[in-house]
Amino acid sequence: MADPKIEEILAPLRSAVKEQGDMVRQLKSSGAPEIDIKRAVAELKARKKILEDKELALTPVTESFDRGKMEDLLKRRFFYDQSFAIYGGVTGQFDYGPMGCALKANMLNLWRSFFIIEEGMSEVDCSVLTPEPVLKASGHVERFADLMVKDLTSGECFRLDHLIKAALEKQAAAKDAKLEFKEKIADILVKLDGMTKDEMGALLKEFKIKSPLTGNDLTEPIEFNLMFSTHIGPTGLIKGFLRPETAQGIFVNFKRLLEFNMGKLPFAAAQIGNAFRNEISPRSGLLRVREFTMAEIEHFCDPNDKSHPKFSDVSDTEVVLYSACDQMDGKSAKIMTIGDAVHLKLVDNETLGYYMARIQAYLLLVGIAKDKLRFRQHMAQEMAHYACDCWDAEALTSYGWVECVGCADRSAYDLTQHTSATGTKLSAEKTLPAPKTVTVTEPQINKSIVGRAFKKDAKTVTEALNRLGTEQLEEMSTILNEKGEYVLTAADSSEHIITKDMLTVKTYEKTVHVEEIIPSVVEPSFGIGRVMYALLEHNFRVRKNDEQRTFLTIPPSVAPLKCAIFPLSANTDFQPKIKQLSSAFRKLDISHRIDDSSGSIGRRYSRTDEIAVPFGVTIDFETLKNSTATLRERDSMEQIRLPLSDIPELVQDLSVGRRTWTDAKSKYPNVEAKPAANAAD
Amino acid sequence: MADPKIEEILAPLRSAVKEQGDMVRQLKSSGAPEIDIKRAVAELKARKKILEDKELALTPVTESFDRGKMEDLLKRRFFYDQSFAIYGGVTGQFDYGPMGCALKANMLNLWRSFFIIEEGMSEVDCSVLTPEPVLKASGHVERFADLMVKDLTSGECFRLDHLIKAALEKQAAAKDAKLEFKEKIADILVKLDGMTKDEMGALLKEFKIKSPLTGNDLTEPIEFNLMFSTHIGPTGLIKGFLRPETAQGIFVNFKRLLEFNMGKLPFAAAQIGNAFRNEISPRSGLLRVREFTMAEIEHFCDPNDKSHPKFSDVSDTEVVLYSACDQMDGKSAKIMTIGDAVHLKLVDNETLGYYMARIQAYLLLVGIAKDKLRFRQHMAQEMAHYACDCWDAEALTSYGWVECVGCADRSAYDLTQHTSATGTKLSAEKTLPAPKTVTVTEPQINKSIVGRAFKKDAKTVTEALNRLGTEQLEEMSTILNEKGEYVLTAADSSEHIITKDMLTVKTYEKTVHVEEIIPSVVEPSFGIGRVMYALLEHNFRVRKNDEQRTFLTIPPSVAPLKCAIFPLSANTDFQPKIKQLSSAFRKLDISHRIDDSSGSIGRRYSRTDEIAVPFGVTIDFETLKNSTATLRERDSMEQIRLPLSDIPELVQDLSVGRRTWTDAKSKYPNVEAKPAANAAD
């Protein structure tokens, strides 16, 4: 990260970023108009992107990665593939085949034991179909949208930023394009990400952009909500959406979960499940899809005390942090311990820091490469308005740095929103260090008068009265005294006339031992498909001296199958030994595959290497004589010979990480691959 | 099952069923009109229902079951509860809380190892959002519907059969209802299940049934499709549905899966995932819901050889079979071995029989009571038209016998449907015993002429030509020779004019070594929520002599938590021991809970018994002295004392069934619960 030659090239880019970062800071501190700040931020992001692209381009490449080759392997061995392909398929939908499905199931099982069991979290499994009011409260109905344009004639839709990018790149690539024009386009393209609806609309006009498929005119930019909508029940009157994230299911169950945890904070709830986003034009394989599996944690804690009891266990963990500040200054990401980061207030609090360390540990465990992982902090202007700090775990892939896990402090936003939408208080009680006296203002309602006056609406009215705050109660009391009547607006916007005889507003003093707090929420949110894609890239290898032999070095703990069994030949004498071994594997729940297909043993090894099987047992003529067999390790291709009866337990231990291959080699004799086998191997 | 007194009461009911069963048989064999058969079958079902209800009512009750009490427990300890309750909730949607979620996850993990790993199946994980053409081919768009009526004014919807039942019951219960009228109603009610749309419509008129909520008039019966629909992508042009079952995802991936299994039959694929049904008026808790988890297996095999290599492993398994024939004869279910059942052709084939035995083994393992489980065969007229045999595993609950797992031989129906919808052959190759000579008729297409003539449609035309069968090809050839032109209809219904120069139709002989077969599919299909509900009922208990103390005897292998840790009191000296034990549990992935709440130890035991925790460790003053602790077993409430360091491994062994409680008791000293603790316990 500090090659002087590279730094020399990067220096001017770094200072260009810093100059703009300082400009943004200055604009903010001087209270400049928001539109000026937005423009300056767009320019900042543009400069940052140029710097990062250059940095990546200059990073010495240790091994080349051929995405086409990997995709071919994943398709051919059915890790995943397009859904409904025989019907022409739909973009952004994928089916996981046996290998992808087993990998995913293993990743999720590990996640469950690593987070839920290890941390004693409360797991829930909530409904996917969500009624509209829930997602109105969460802000998704209003804000969860992307910009698109439609072909005025054919109705074809295009995601606006993708369309502009493609159109401008084409114009810049035209034979007669002048240098000046090309530079202008390049400048626009880097700023595109930060542009507003109007700015992009202006570009459509300026560059006369038409539908790329038909040449027809396009609509103005449209905000397209990314949620799939449907109707729940037969009347067609209850509008619902497929959930766009799993988190809301946890928030609406907060009261039950708090009770399950005996009313005590902090506690964490977790959910693994599918979420759905109707992307306008999905691309980049598994990275942007319409259905995906998420694993989310909502850690509820005291807003005034975000310390974590187990923080000291992880404080020495080194993480690569790319802070908002460093991003604005044009600096690189830095390595430091999470303990220092929290101490320096770079990471807002211990709980956030604890989860960042745990997220990293999980990612490394499933096979994400340590040197291709960083935490990037959201800059103030990209953070959701409710969050107070947010770090994304990003993995470096052939598509660039990809967000795999978000880790945000969402403060009290969600619980507050659902409380005000439903009138159900989503809060916890905190015991005060000492009892205190408070002044309480409450309506004392004459139920029988209210009941007679409002009949079936009496409940609505009573609830509305009980929801009034101190100020509103006092205001009502004044109006009632002056005019004798007060117009009350209920939660459903209906209005009701309250008269003086219906209630009295009482104010009195009371000693309280607890205070009510709305917990803060720290949310680690995993996109399982993205983690999987990144780990596939990080573990894709080509054997030295043989470009055709590709393999996957996925860690045994999550590899789709743990072991392969190879009879040396079709000789039927091998069958009883194979059956015996397979049955012993099944007893220990070791997923395995018998490869008794024709083809040299080398070719068969190579076929199982492709699907990441970490261990392989070969049953040969020596097995028939003395009941020993060879065990081969995928990455090193080394082999040892050991008694057949020792194999199941050893493979299990190796798979869960209780023993290492080095241990195994020290206990059993190494087998030199025979010259012939070697050549084929 | 053979109490003579009971049989005496049942005898006339049995013969009434048999009389009607014989009538149905006679009508069928004499080729009577379908409407007459349908009527006779409805009457048969009605008589069967009376018999079964009586049989159940007369079964000696070994223990009483209080559904209200169980539901209270499940809600209070958050096994599951209504979704979005703070927003008023939606019927038919449930959220699983920590206990329900852990139980479900354990059931699914066991399912995965019991079926997928043990049988070497190919697991897939396919898209939920399914484009319309796929579900047209499967028949769901046309046929997956229930009957309903709407309130003409308010638009409120009612499921037709539920509405009629409620309305008629109310009329029969009226004070002035005559005996004759009551009998007529009773007769209609038992026949309701088998009635057609028109018959039910006639009842609405005859009994002047109105909306039960408003008294308004109702619409005619309407077929309401139970799939949730939405649009995929932004254009609103691609109609899609949430899948109503997971099976179709496997069928459309058949070719990839066959290839993954090296082209060999038989093989099985499995999928665990959510499916969705927009029920008109969901009821009965978890039994009829709008979102549910299924676990489905599709076993593909040679239609002419449905033997199963492992059938002999299960042939001695005793199962309770309630055959279609016995149902028509008014007989009871019979116990026999699955081997005999297949031998007698009662169960159609070995593969079906093998899965029935395996389904039973799984259900018993997760805690379904053996005496409340039976397999009921579909009678010819209730079987889907494509199935050739179908048995439902039914569990006896307080709602009656409930289908939990279906096990059907779907023959080649699905693969055939998708083949004809897409033109992609979903078939397998079977090596012939000896090569044979066949006559082949094929179009030999002049590609350049076709390309020039049809340009972008050339591919469509070529595909349409290649899909023509021998007869069609010969017909085309004749027409081309006579008229020089032929109108070809492509898969998308477009028409294209073929001229003589575009192709020649060749017929020749060829030696083939393989034949193409469309595999038969045997499908075990689990409704996980229903299995869970049944096992909760079967394991709900009340302690003898204490009606308030309810508990769940869920087997340790699927129990939500495996162990509880109880410090005897709040004494801080216990803390290090608790931490040490908890950390050892975590290392072995043993889910557990520390209950350090106040309350007597007896009350705390009782609280963990409610959530089915099978084992509990109590840390007491002796633990501080000699590092031993007591281990308590939930069902027997027996306790043993053993070294703290032995506990984690013992609990793990007990949880996975490697050791039994009896073993444990023989190794460690029994602890007599102290009188005081006993009283509270």
mmCIF file with all atom_site columns, N, CA and C in Angstrom, chain B residues 602-631:
data_model
loop_
_atom_site.group_PDB
_atom_site.id
_atom_site.type_symbol
_atom_site.label_atom_id
_atom_site.label_alt_id
_atom_site.label_comp_id
_atom_site.label_asym_id
_atom_site.label_entity_id
_atom_site.label_seq_id
_atom_site.pdbx_PDB_ins_code
_atom_site.Cartn_x
_atom_site.Cartn_y
_atom_site.Cartn_z
_atom_site.occupancy
_atom_site.B_iso_or_equiv
_atom_site.pdbx_formal_charge
_atom_site.auth_seq_id
_atom_site.auth_comp_id
_atom_site.auth_asym_id
_atom_site.auth_atom_id
_atom_site.pdbx_PDB_model_num
ATOM 1  N N  . GLY B 1 602 ? -37.999 -24.351 41.511 1.00 0.00 ? 602 GLY B N  1
ATOM 2  C CA . GLY B 1 602 ? -39.116 -25.129 40.967 1.00 0.00 ? 602 GLY B CA 1
ATOM 3  C C  . GLY B 1 602 ? -39.880 -24.340 39.919 1.00 0.00 ? 602 GLY B C  1
ATOM 4  N N  . ARG B 1 603 ? -40.120 -23.062 40.209 1.00 0.00 ? 603 ARG B N  1
ATOM 5  C CA . ARG B 1 603 ? -40.830 -22.229 39.246 1.00 0.00 ? 603 ARG B CA 1
ATOM 6  C C  . ARG B 1 603 ? -40.007 -22.043 37.977 1.00 0.00 ? 603 ARG B C  1
ATOM 7  N N  . ARG B 1 604 ? -38.696 -21.936 38.183 1.00 0.00 ? 604 ARG B N  1
ATOM 8  C CA . ARG B 1 604 ? -37.849 -21.754 37.002 1.00 0.00 ? 604 ARG B CA 1
ATOM 9  C C  . ARG B 1 604 ? -37.795 -23.037 36.162 1.00 0.00 ? 604 ARG B C  1
ATOM 10 N N  . TYR B 1 605 ? -37.723 -24.195 36.824 1.00 0.00 ? 605 TYR B N  1
ATOM 11 C CA . TYR B 1 605 ? -37.802 -25.463 36.063 1.00 0.00 ? 605 TYR B CA 1
ATOM 12 C C  . TYR B 1 605 ? -39.066 -25.461 35.212 1.00 0.00 ? 605 TYR B C  1
ATOM 13 N N  . SER B 1 606 ? -40.128 -25.080 35.857 1.00 0.00 ? 606 SER B N  1
ATOM 14 C CA . SER B 1 606 ? -41.420 -25.141 35.214 1.00 0.00 ? 606 SER B CA 1
ATOM 15 C C  . SER B 1 606 ? -41.482 -24.212 34.010 1.00 0.00 ? 606 SER B C  1
ATOM 16 N N  . ARG B 1 607 ? -40.813 -23.058 34.123 1.00 0.00 ? 607 ARG B N  1
ATOM 17 C CA . ARG B 1 607 ? -40.800 -22.117 33.016 1.00 0.00 ? 607 ARG B CA 1
ATOM 18 C C  . ARG B 1 607 ? -40.021 -22.668 31.815 1.00 0.00 ? 607 ARG B C  1
ATOM 19 N N  . THR B 1 608 ? -38.956 -23.417 32.090 1.00 0.00 ? 608 THR B N  1
ATOM 20 C CA . THR B 1 608 ? -38.216 -23.980 30.952 1.00 0.00 ? 608 THR B CA 1
ATOM 21 C C  . THR B 1 608 ? -38.909 -25.234 30.406 1.00 0.00 ? 608 THR B C  1
ATOM 22 N N  . ASP B 1 609 ? -39.631 -25.951 31.269 1.00 0.00 ? 609 ASP B N  1
ATOM 23 C CA . ASP B 1 609 ? -40.414 -27.096 30.770 1.00 0.00 ? 609 ASP B CA 1
ATOM 24 C C  . ASP B 1 609 ? -41.432 -26.625 29.737 1.00 0.00 ? 609 ASP B C  1
ATOM 25 N N  . GLU B 1 610 ? -41.984 -25.427 29.968 1.00 0.00 ? 610 GLU B N  1
ATOM 26 C CA . GLU B 1 610 ? -42.975 -24.877 29.047 1.00 0.00 ? 610 GLU B CA 1
ATOM 27 C C  . GLU B 1 610 ? -42.421 -24.675 27.654 1.00 0.00 ? 610 GLU B C  1
ATOM 28 N N  . ILE B 1 611 ? -41.145 -24.321 27.569 1.00 0.00 ? 611 ILE B N  1
ATOM 29 C CA . ILE B 1 611 ? -40.570 -24.116 26.237 1.00 0.00 ? 611 ILE B CA 1
ATOM 30 C C  . ILE B 1 611 ? -39.771 -25.334 25.809 1.00 0.00 ? 611 ILE B C  1
ATOM 31 N N  . ALA B 1 612 ? -40.071 -26.486 26.438 1.00 0.00 ? 612 ALA B N  1
ATOM 32 C CA . ALA B 1 612 ? -39.585 -27.786 25.961 1.00 0.00 ? 612 ALA B CA 1
ATOM 33 C C  . ALA B 1 612 ? -38.093 -28.019 26.135 1.00 0.00 ? 612 ALA B C  1
ATOM 34 N N  . VAL B 1 613 ? -37.433 -27.236 27.000 1.00 0.00 ? 613 VAL B N  1
ATOM 35 C CA . VAL B 1 613 ? -35.995 -27.456 27.204 1.00 0.00 ? 613 VAL B CA 1
ATOM 36 C C  . VAL B 1 613 ? -35.809 -28.820 27.880 1.00 0.00 ? 613 VAL B C  1
ATOM 37 N N  . PRO B 1 614 ? -35.146 -29.772 27.212 1.00 0.00 ? 614 PRO B N  1
ATOM 38 C CA . PRO B 1 614 ? -35.128 -31.136 27.756 1.00 0.00 ? 614 PRO B CA 1
ATOM 39 C C  . PRO B 1 614 ? -34.219 -31.323 28.976 1.00 0.00 ? 614 PRO B C  1
ATOM 40 N N  . PHE B 1 615 ? -33.185 -30.491 29.112 1.00 0.00 ? 615 PHE B N  1
ATOM 41 C CA . PHE B 1 615 ? -32.241 -30.686 30.216 1.00 0.00 ? 615 PHE B CA 1
ATOM 42 C C  . PHE B 1 615 ? -31.968 -29.372 30.946 1.00 0.00 ? 615 PHE B C  1
ATOM 43 N N  . GLY B 1 616 ? -31.695 -29.489 32.234 1.00 0.00 ? 616 GLY B N  1
ATOM 44 C CA . GLY B 1 616 ? -31.400 -28.303 33.020 1.00 0.00 ? 616 GLY B CA 1
ATOM 45 C C  . GLY B 1 616 ? -30.279 -28.590 34.010 1.00 0.00 ? 616 GLY B C  1
ATOM 46 N N  . VAL B 1 617 ? -29.319 -27.678 34.096 1.00 0.00 ? 617 VAL B N  1
ATOM 47 C CA . VAL B 1 617 ? -28.204 -27.832 35.035 1.00 0.00 ? 617 VAL B CA 1
ATOM 48 C C  . VAL B 1 617 ? -28.397 -26.820 36.156 1.00 0.00 ? 617 VAL B C  1
ATOM 49 N N  . THR B 1 618 ? -28.320 -27.279 37.405 1.00 0.00 ? 618 THR B N  1
ATOM 50 C CA . THR B 1 618 ? -28.426 -26.344 38.525 1.00 0.00 ? 618 THR B CA 1
ATOM 51 C C  . THR B 1 618 ? -27.069 -26.198 39.196 1.00 0.00 ? 618 THR B C  1
ATOM 52 N N  . ILE B 1 619 ? -26.627 -24.937 39.264 1.00 0.00 ? 619 ILE B N  1
ATOM 53 C CA . ILE B 1 619 ? -25.361 -24.611 39.922 1.00 0.00 ? 619 ILE B CA 1
ATOM 54 C C  . ILE B 1 619 ? -25.707 -24.277 41.370 1.00 0.00 ? 619 ILE B C  1
ATOM 55 N N  . ASP B 1 620 ? -25.208 -25.081 42.310 1.00 0.00 ? 620 ASP B N  1
ATOM 56 C CA . ASP B 1 620 ? -25.538 -24.827 43.716 1.00 0.00 ? 620 ASP B CA 1
ATOM 57 C C  . ASP B 1 620 ? -24.257 -24.732 44.558 1.00 0.00 ? 620 ASP B C  1
ATOM 58 N N  . PHE B 1 621 ? -24.419 -24.725 45.874 1.00 0.00 ? 621 PHE B N  1
ATOM 59 C CA . PHE B 1 621 ? -23.228 -24.518 46.704 1.00 0.00 ? 621 PHE B CA 1
ATOM 60 C C  . PHE B 1 621 ? -22.255 -25.689 46.627 1.00 0.00 ? 621 PHE B C  1
ATOM 61 N N  . GLU B 1 622 ? -22.802 -26.874 46.364 1.00 0.00 ? 622 GLU B N  1
ATOM 62 C CA . GLU B 1 622 ? -21.913 -28.022 46.183 1.00 0.00 ? 622 GLU B CA 1
ATOM 63 C C  . GLU B 1 622 ? -21.017 -27.833 44.957 1.00 0.00 ? 622 GLU B C  1
ATOM 64 N N  . THR B 1 623 ? -21.570 -27.173 43.933 1.00 0.00 ? 623 THR B N  1
ATOM 65 C CA . THR B 1 623 ? -20.776 -26.899 42.726 1.00 0.00 ? 623 THR B CA 1
ATOM 66 C C  . THR B 1 623 ? -19.522 -26.114 43.085 1.00 0.00 ? 623 THR B C  1
ATOM 67 N N  . LEU B 1 624 ? -19.684 -25.161 44.011 1.00 0.00 ? 624 LEU B N  1
ATOM 68 C CA . LEU B 1 624 ? -18.541 -24.337 44.387 1.00 0.00 ? 624 LEU B CA 1
ATOM 69 C C  . LEU B 1 624 ? -17.499 -25.163 45.124 1.00 0.00 ? 624 LEU B C  1
ATOM 70 N N  . LYS B 1 625 ? -17.992 -26.161 45.869 1.00 0.00 ? 625 LYS B N  1
ATOM 71 C CA . LYS B 1 625 ? -17.068 -27.000 46.638 1.00 0.00 ? 625 LYS B CA 1
ATOM 72 C C  . LYS B 1 625 ? -16.335 -28.002 45.757 1.00 0.00 ? 625 LYS B C  1
ATOM 73 N N  . ASN B 1 626 ? -17.121 -28.776 44.954 1.00 0.00 ? 626 ASN B N  1
ATOM 74 C CA . ASN B 1 626 ? -16.479 -29.904 44.252 1.00 0.00 ? 626 ASN B CA 1
ATOM 75 C C  . ASN B 1 626 ? -16.688 -29.933 42.731 1.00 0.00 ? 626 ASN B C  1
ATOM 76 N N  . SER B 1 627 ? -17.158 -28.804 42.186 1.00 0.00 ? 627 SER B N  1
ATOM 77 C CA . SER B 1 627 ? -17.350 -28.707 40.742 1.00 0.00 ? 627 SER B CA 1
ATOM 78 C C  . SER B 1 627 ? -18.244 -29.814 40.161 1.00 0.00 ? 627 SER B C  1
ATOM 79 N N  . THR B 1 628 ? -19.282 -30.162 40.908 1.00 0.00 ? 628 THR B N  1
ATOM 80 C CA . THR B 1 628 ? -20.297 -31.037 40.335 1.00 0.00 ? 628 THR B CA 1
ATOM 81 C C  . THR B 1 628 ? -21.603 -30.227 40.272 1.00 0.00 ? 628 THR B C  1
ATOM 82 N N  . ALA B 1 629 ? -22.519 -30.693 39.472 1.00 0.00 ? 629 ALA B N  1
ATOM 83 C CA . ALA B 1 629 ? -23.820 -30.013 39.400 1.00 0.00 ? 629 ALA B CA 1
ATOM 84 C C  . ALA B 1 629 ? -24.886 -31.052 39.113 1.00 0.00 ? 629 ALA B C  1
ATOM 85 N N  . THR B 1 630 ? -26.152 -30.652 39.289 1.00 0.00 ? 630 THR B N  1
ATOM 86 C CA . THR B 1 630 ? -27.222 -31.600 38.971 1.00 0.00 ? 630 THR B CA 1
ATOM 87 C C  . THR B 1 630 ? -27.692 -31.361 37.545 1.00 0.00 ? 630 THR B C  1
ATOM 88 N N  . LEU B 1 631 ? -28.086 -32.476 36.912 1.00 0.00 ? 631 LEU B N  1
ATOM 89 C CA . LEU B 1 631 ? -28.656 -32.405 35.572 1.00 0.00 ? 631 LEU B CA 1
ATOM 90 C C  . LEU B 1 631 ? -30.056 -32.999 35.669 1.00 0.00 ? 631 LEU B C  1
#
